[in-house]
Tab-separated table of C-alpha atoms in Angstrom:
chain	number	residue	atom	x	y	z
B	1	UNK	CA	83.771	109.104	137.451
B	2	UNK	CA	84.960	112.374	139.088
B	3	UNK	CA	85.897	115.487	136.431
B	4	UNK	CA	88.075	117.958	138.410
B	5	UNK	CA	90.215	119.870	136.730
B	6	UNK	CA	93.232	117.681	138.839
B	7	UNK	CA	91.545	114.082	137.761
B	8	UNK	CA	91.089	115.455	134.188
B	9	UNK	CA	95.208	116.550	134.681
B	10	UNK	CA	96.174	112.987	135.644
B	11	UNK	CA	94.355	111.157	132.789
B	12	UNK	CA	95.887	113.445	130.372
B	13	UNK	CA	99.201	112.567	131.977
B	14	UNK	CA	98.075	109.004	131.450
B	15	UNK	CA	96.492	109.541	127.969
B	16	UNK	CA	100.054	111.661	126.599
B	17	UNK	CA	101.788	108.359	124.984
B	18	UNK	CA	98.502	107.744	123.296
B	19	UNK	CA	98.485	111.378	122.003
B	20	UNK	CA	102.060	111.620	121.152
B	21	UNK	CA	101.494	108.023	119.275
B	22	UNK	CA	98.328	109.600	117.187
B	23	UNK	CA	99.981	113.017	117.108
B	24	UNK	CA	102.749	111.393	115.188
B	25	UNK	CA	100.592	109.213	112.809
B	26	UNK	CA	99.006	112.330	111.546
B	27	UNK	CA	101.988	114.492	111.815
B	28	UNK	CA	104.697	113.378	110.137
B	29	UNK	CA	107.418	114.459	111.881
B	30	UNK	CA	108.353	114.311	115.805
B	31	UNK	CA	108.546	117.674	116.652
B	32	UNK	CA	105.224	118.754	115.120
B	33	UNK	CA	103.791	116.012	116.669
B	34	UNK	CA	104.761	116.772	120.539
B	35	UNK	CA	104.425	120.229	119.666
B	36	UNK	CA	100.858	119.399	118.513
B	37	UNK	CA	100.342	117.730	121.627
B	38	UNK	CA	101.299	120.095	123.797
B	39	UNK	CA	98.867	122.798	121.892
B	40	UNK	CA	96.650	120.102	122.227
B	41	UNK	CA	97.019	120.165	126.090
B	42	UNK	CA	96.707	123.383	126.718
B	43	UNK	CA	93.883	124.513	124.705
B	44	UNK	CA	91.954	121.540	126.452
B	45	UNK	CA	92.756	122.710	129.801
B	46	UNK	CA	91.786	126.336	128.532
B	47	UNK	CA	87.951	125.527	127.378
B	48	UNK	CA	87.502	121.911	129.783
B	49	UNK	CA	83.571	123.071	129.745
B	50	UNK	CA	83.579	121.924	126.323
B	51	UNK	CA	84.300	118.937	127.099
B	52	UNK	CA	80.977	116.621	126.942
B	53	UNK	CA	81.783	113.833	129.499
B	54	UNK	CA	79.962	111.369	127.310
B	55	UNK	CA	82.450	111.223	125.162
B	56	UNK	CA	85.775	109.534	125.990
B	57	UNK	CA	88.706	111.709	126.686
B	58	UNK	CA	91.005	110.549	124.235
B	59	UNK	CA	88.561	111.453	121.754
B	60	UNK	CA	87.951	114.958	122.770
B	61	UNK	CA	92.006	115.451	122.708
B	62	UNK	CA	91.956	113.860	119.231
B	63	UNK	CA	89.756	115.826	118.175
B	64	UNK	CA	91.486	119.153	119.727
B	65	UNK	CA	94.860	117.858	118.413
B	66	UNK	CA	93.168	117.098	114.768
B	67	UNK	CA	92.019	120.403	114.818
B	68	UNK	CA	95.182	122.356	115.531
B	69	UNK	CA	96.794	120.075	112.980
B	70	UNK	CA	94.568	120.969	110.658
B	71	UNK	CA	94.735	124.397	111.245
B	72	UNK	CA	98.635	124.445	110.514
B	73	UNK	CA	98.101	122.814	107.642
B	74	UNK	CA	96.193	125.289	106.291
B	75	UNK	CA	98.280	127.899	108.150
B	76	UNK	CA	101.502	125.806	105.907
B	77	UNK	CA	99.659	126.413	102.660
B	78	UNK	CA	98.610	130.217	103.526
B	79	UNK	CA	102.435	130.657	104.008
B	80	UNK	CA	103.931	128.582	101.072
B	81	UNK	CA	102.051	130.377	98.752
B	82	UNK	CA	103.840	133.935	100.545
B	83	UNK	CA	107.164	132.271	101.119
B	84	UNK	CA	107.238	129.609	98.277
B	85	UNK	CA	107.385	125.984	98.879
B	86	UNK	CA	109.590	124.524	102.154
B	87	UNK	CA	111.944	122.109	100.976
B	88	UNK	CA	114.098	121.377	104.101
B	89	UNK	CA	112.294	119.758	106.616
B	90	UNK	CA	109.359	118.039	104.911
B	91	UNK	CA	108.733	114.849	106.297
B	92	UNK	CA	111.872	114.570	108.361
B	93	UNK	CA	111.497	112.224	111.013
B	94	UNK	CA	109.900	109.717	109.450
B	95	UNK	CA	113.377	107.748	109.345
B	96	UNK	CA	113.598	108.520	113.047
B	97	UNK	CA	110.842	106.518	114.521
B	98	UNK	CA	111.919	103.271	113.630
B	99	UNK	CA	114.971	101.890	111.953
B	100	UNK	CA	113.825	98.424	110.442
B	101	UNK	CA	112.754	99.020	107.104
B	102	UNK	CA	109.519	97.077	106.707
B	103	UNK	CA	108.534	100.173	109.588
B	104	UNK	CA	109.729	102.750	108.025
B	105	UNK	CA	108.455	101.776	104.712
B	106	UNK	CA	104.815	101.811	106.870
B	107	UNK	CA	105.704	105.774	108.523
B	108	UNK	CA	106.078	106.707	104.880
B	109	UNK	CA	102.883	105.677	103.173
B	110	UNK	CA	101.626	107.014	106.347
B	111	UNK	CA	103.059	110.163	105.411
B	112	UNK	CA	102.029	110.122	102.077
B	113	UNK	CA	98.141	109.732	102.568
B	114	UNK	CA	96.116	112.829	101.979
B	115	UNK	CA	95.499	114.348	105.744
B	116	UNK	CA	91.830	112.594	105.505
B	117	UNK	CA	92.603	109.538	104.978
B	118	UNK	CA	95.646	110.043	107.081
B	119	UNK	CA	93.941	111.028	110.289
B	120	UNK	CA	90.975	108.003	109.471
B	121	UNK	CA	93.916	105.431	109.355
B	122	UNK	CA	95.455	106.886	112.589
B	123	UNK	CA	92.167	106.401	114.426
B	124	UNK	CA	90.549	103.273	113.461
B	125	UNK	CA	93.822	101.176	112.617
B	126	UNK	CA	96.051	102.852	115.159
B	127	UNK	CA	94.205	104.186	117.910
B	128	UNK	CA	91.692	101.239	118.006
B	129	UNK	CA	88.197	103.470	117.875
B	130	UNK	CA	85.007	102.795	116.242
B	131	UNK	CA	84.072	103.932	112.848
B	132	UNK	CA	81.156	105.755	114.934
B	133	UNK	CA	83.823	106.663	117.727
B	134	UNK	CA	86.314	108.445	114.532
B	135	UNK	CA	83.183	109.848	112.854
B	136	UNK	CA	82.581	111.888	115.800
B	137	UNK	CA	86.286	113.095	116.468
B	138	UNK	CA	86.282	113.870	112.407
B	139	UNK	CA	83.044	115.465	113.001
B	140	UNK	CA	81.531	113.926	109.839
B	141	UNK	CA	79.200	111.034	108.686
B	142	UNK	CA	80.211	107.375	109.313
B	143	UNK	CA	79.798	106.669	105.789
B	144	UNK	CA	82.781	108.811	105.389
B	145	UNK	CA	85.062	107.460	107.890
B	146	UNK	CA	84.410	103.825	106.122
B	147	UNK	CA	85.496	105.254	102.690
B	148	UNK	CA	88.296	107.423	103.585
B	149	UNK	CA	89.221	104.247	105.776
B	150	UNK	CA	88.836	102.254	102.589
B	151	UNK	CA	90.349	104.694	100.695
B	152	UNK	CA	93.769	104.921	102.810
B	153	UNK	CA	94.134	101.156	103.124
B	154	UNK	CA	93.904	100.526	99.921
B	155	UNK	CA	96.268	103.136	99.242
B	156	UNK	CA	98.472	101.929	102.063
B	157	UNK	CA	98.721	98.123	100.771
B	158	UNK	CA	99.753	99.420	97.314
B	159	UNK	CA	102.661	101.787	98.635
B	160	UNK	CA	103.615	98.896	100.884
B	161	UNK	CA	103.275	96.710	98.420
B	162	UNK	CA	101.054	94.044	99.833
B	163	UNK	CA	103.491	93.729	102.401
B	164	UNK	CA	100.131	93.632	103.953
B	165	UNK	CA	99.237	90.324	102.535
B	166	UNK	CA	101.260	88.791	104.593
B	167	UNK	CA	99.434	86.920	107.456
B	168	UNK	CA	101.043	87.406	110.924
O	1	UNK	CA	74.092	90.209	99.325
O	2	UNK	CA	77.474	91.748	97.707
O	3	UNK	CA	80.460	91.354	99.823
O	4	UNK	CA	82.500	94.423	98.974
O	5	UNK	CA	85.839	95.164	99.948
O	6	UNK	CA	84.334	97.635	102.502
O	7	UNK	CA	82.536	95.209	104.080
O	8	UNK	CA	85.273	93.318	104.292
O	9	UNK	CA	86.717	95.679	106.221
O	10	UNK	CA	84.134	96.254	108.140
O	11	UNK	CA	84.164	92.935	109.202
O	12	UNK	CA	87.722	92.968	109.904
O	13	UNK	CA	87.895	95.602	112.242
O	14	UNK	CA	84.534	94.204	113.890
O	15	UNK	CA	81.927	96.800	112.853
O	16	UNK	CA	79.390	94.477	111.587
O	17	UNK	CA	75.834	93.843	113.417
O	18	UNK	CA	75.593	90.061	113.635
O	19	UNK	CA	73.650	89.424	111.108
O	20	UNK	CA	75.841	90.626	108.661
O	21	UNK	CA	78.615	89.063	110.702
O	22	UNK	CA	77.018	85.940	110.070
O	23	UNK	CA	76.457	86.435	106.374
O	24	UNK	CA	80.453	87.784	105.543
O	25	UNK	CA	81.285	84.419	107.784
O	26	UNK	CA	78.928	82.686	105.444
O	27	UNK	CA	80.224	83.700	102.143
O	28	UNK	CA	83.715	83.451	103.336
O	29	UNK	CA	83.957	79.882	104.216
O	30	UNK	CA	82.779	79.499	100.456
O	31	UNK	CA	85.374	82.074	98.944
O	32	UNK	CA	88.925	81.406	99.977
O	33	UNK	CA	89.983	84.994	98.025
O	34	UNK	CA	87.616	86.812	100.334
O	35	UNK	CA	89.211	84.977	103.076
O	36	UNK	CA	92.751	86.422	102.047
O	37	UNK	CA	91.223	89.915	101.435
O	38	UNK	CA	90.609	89.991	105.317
O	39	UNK	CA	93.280	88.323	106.232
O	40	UNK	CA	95.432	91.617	104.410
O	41	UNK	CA	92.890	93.940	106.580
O	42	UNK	CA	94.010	92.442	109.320
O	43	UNK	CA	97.626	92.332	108.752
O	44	UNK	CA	97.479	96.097	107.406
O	45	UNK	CA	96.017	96.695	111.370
O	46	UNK	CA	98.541	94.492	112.818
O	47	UNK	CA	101.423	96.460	110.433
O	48	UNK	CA	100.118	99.902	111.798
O	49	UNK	CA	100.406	99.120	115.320
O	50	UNK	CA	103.787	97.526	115.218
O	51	UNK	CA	104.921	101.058	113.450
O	52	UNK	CA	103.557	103.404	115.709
O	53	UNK	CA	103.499	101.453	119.248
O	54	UNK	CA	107.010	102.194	119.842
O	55	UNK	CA	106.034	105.550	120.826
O	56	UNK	CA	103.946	104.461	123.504
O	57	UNK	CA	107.698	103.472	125.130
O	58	UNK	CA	108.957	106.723	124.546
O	59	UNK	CA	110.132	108.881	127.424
O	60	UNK	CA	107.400	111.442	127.944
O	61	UNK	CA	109.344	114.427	127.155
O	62	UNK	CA	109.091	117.133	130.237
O	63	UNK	CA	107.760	119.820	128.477
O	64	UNK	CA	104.388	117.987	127.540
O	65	UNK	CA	104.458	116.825	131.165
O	66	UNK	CA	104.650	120.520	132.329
O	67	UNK	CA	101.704	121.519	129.907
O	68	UNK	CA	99.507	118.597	131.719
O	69	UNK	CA	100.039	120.380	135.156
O	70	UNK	CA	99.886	123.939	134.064
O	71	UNK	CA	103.255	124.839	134.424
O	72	UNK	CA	103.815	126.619	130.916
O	73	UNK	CA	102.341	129.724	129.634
O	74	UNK	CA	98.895	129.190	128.796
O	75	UNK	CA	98.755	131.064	126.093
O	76	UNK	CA	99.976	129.250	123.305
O	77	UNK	CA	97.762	128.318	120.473
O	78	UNK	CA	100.035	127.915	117.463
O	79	UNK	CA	102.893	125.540	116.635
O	80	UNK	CA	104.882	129.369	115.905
O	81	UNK	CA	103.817	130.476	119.683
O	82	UNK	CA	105.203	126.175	120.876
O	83	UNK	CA	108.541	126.886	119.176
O	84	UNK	CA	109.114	130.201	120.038
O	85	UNK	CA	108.249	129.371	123.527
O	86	UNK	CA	110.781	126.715	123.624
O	87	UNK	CA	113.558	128.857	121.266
O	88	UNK	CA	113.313	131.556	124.694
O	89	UNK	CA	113.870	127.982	127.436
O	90	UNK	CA	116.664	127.026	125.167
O	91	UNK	CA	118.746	130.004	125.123
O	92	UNK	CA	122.487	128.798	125.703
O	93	UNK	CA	123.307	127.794	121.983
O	94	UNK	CA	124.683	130.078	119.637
O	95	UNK	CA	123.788	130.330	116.120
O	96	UNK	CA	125.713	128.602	113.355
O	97	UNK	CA	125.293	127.857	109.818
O	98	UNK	CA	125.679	123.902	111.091
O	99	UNK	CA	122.809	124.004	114.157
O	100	UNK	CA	120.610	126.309	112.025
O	101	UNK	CA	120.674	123.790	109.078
O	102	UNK	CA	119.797	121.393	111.705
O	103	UNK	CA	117.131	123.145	113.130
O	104	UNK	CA	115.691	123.843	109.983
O	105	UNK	CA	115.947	119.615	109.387
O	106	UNK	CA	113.758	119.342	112.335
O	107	UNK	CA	111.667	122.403	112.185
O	108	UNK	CA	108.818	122.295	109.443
O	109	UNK	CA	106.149	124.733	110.621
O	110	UNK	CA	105.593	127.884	112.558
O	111	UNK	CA	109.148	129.276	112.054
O	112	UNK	CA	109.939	130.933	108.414
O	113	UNK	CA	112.893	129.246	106.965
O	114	UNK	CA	115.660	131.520	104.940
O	115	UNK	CA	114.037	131.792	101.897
O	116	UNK	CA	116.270	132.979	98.934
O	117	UNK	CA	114.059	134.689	96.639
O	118	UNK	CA	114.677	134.714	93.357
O	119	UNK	CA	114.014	138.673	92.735
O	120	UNK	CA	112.435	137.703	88.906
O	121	UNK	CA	109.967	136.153	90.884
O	122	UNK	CA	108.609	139.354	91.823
O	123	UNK	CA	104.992	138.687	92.485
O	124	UNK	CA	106.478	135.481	95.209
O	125	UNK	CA	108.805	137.405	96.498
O	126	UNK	CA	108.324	138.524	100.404
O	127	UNK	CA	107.981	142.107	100.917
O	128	UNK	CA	108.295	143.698	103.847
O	129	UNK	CA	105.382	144.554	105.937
O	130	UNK	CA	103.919	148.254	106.777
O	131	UNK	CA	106.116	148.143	110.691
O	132	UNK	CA	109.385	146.755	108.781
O	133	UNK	CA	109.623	148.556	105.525
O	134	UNK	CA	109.402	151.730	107.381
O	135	UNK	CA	111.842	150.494	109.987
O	136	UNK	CA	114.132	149.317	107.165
O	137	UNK	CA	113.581	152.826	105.771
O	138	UNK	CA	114.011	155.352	108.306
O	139	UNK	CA	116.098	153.566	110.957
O	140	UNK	CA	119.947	153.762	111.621
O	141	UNK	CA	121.529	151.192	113.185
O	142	UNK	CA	122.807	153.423	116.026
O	143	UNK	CA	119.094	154.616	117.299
O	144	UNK	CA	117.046	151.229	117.085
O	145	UNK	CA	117.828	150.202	120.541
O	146	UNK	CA	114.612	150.356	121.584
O	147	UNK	CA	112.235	150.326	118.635
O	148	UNK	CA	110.728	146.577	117.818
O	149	UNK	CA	112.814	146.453	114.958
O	150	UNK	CA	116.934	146.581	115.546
O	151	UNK	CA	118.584	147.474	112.168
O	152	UNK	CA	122.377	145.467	111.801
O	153	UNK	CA	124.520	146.561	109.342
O	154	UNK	CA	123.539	147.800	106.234
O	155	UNK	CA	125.338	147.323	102.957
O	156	UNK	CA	125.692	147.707	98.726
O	157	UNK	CA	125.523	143.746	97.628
O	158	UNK	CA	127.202	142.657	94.320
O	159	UNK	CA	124.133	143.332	92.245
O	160	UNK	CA	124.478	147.121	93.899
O	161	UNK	CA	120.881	146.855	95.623
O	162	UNK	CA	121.558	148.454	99.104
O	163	UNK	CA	120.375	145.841	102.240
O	164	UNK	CA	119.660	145.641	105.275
O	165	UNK	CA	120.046	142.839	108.400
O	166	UNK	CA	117.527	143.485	110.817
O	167	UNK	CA	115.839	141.891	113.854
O	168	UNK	CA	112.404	142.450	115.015
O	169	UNK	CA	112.003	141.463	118.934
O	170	UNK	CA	108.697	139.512	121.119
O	171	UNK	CA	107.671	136.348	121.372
O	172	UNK	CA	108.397	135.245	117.300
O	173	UNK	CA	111.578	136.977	117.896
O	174	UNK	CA	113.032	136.434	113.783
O	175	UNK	CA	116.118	138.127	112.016
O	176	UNK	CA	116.551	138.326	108.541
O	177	UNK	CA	117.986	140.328	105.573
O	178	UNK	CA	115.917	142.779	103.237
O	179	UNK	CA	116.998	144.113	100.316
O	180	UNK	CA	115.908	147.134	98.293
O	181	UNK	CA	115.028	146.634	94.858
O	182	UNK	CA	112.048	147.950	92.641
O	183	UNK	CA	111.686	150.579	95.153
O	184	UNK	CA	110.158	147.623	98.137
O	185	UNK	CA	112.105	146.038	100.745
O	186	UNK	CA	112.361	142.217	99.380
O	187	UNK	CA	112.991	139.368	102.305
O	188	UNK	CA	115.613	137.897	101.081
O	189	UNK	CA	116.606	136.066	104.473
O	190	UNK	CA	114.467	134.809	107.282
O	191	UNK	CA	114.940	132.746	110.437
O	192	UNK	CA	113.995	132.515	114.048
O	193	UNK	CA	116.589	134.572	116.408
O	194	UNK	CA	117.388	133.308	119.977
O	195	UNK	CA	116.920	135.754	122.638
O	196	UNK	CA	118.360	135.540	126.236
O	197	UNK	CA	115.735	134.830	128.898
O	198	UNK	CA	114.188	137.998	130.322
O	199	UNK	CA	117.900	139.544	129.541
O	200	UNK	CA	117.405	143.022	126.874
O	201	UNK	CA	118.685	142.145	123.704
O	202	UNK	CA	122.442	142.198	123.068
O	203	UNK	CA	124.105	144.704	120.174
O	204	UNK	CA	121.752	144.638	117.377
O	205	UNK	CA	124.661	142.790	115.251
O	206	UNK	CA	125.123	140.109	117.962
O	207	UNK	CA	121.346	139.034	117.590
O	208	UNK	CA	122.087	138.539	113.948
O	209	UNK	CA	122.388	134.729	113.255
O	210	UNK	CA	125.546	133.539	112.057
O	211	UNK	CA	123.836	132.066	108.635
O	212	UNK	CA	122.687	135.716	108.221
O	213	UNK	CA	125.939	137.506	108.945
O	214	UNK	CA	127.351	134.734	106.546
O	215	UNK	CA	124.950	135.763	103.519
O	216	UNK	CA	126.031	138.980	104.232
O	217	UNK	CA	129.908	138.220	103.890
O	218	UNK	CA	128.922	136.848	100.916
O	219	UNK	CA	126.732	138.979	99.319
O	220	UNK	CA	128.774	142.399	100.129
O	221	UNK	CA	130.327	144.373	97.415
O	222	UNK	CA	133.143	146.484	99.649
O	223	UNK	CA	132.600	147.546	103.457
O	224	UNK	CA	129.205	147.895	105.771
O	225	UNK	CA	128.315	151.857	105.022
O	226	UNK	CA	128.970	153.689	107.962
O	227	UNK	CA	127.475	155.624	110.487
O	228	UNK	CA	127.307	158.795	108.432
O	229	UNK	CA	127.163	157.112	104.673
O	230	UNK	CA	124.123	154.809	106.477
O	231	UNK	CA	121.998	158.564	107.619
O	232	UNK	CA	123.252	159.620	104.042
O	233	UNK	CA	121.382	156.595	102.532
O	234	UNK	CA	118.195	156.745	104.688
O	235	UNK	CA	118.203	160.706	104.005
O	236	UNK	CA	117.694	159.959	100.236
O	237	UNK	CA	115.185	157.564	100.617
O	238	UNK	CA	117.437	154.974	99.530
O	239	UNK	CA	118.286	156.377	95.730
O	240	UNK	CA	120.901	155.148	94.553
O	241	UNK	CA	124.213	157.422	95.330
O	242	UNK	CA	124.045	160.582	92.800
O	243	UNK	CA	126.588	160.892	90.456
């Protein structure tokens, strides 16, 4: 498997619905979410030595993209405590993603998971990794991935109200 | 051994060794509730994907595309930096109270939203910075041209605290409305400013948003001071007019 810098461009192009999809699990709202993706973009293509090719791609930009999420978030809180609390615009978009109501009731809960849980959902249940694959994008032990996964679902089938239960 | 609910999961999303595959399999075909627990694993999965895989449909909007092949500035680290990037490509639209409150519906982070401050709330309130208060302090309208901060028209409100619009300039390009009171400039108004592509700015008042120059109609006890009652003001360090 080659690693120029062009190859590297064309599976990002390739990888961006998969990053938009995650960016928006995590995010909440569509802008933030492209916007995160497009940080996401460029600070890969500023520091591609980092990249260790043993790793998968997507999970390097996950990570990169959790990161700069993360770092707004913190960013948010630094600034609501100087500029008091946003009201307008928190969690807009939610109602934007999908119209049925069993979906949006599912963007929601999403929403409403602490950012932990939130991104350990997004990963395992949404992007399809590993527990040992999201441990290493979360950077922490997989012990913790299975119980902030167990955590969130749990969570998730009570705000949905075992909606869950139902088998397909 | 004790089947938890994380094992379970575990087993539903296929992380088991096969041993412990074998076992879960075991004590499931004897337990038809932890047959449904996995079952609700699996449909939680199954309820995920169906919310979120309609983005994967989604029109890959250009700007991400552009990002890909190096086409943007590659110096943006911030969501702030992402929106102010994309405030300067979008610069046909003129402010108004209606397109700002959408904006502000669709823009959470990065930008600071008009914030009324409540001036009780004196230890939340926003004060200006070292750059601005002296800006809002010593500038007239008529000489910031070319100083980072333009100074718009400057006032008496209804509560007889003299303010301020002003509009600082670069990339986070933001206009807003201070206020003296206690002796500090107090933010009372906030919001990203649009700024015409390469172009210098316009008239210091025509960079003003519209939702500011409204909170100004509103907020004004009498006329904008003048040129001369404006150098008057600033010469007094902003003491209230002696009787």
């Amino acid at each position: 498997m080659s690693h120029s810098v062009d190859d590297i461009r064309s599976q990002l192009i390739a990888l961006l619905p998969r990053l938009r999809r995650f960016a928006r699990a995590i995010a909440k709202n569509v802008h933030d979410a492209d916007d995160l993706v497009q940080i996401g973009v460029e600070r890969a293509l500023t520091r591609l030595d980092q990249w260790n090719t043993e790793s998968r791609l997507e999970s390097w930009m996950f990570g990169i993209i959790r990161n700069a999420w993360i770092d707004e978030v913190r960013a948010r809180s630094r600034r609501d405590k100087l500029f008091g609390p946003e009201e307008l615009g928190e969690n807009v978009g939610v109602d934007v993603v999908a119209a049925e109501t069993e979906l949006m009731s599912v963007q929601v809960a999403m929403a409403r998971l602490p950012e932990e849980q939130r991104t350990a959902v997004a990963l395992v249940l949404i992007e399809g990794l590993s527990y040992k694959e999201a441990a290493a994008v979360m950077e922490i032990p997989i012990g913790t991935v299975t119980s902030r996964l167990a955590r969130g679902r749990e969570a998730l089938q009570k705000m949905l109200g075992g909606a869950g239960a139902t088998v397909q | 051994m004790n089947i938890t609910d994380e094992v379970l999961m575990a087993y539903a999303d296929g992380e088991l060794d096969a041993a412990t595959r074998s076992e879960v399999e075991r004590a499931i075909a004897a337990n038809s509730e932890l047959a449904k627990q996995v079952d609700r694993h699996r449909a939680l999965r199954t309820q995920l994907s169906n919310a979120f895989g309609a983005v994967l449909d989604e029109t890959i909007p250009e700007h991400l595309k552009a990002a890909v092949s190096g086409q943007q500035s590659s110096s943006i680290t911030n969501l702030a930096q992402v929106r102010a990037a994309k405030a300067t490509a979008q610069q046909a639209r003129r402010w108004s109270p209606a397109n700002w409150m959408s904006i502000a519906a669709s823009v959470t982070l990065g930008v600071l939203l008009g914030h009324f401050v409540p001036s009780e709330r004196h230890s939340d309130s926003i004060v200006a910075n070292a750059a601005l208060e002296r800006a809002l302090s010593e500038q007239l309208a008529s000489n910031s041209a070319d100083s980072a901060v333009q100074i718009g028209v400057s006032y008496l409100d209804k509560s007889g605290d003299y303010c301020r619009s002003f509009a600082t300039t670069g990339n986070d390009a933001t206009a807003g409305l201070a206020c003296r009171t206690n002796s500090t400039w107090q933010i009372r108004m906030l919001m990203p400013v649009e700024k015409s592509s390469g172009a210098a700015y316009r008239t210091a008042a025509s960079t003003i948003p519209a939702a500011i120059l409204d909170r100004v109609n509103h907020d004004i006890n009498g006329e904008p001071l003048d040129a001369e009652q404006e150098a008057a003001v600033v010469k007094r360090g902003w003491n209230a007019q002696p009787r």
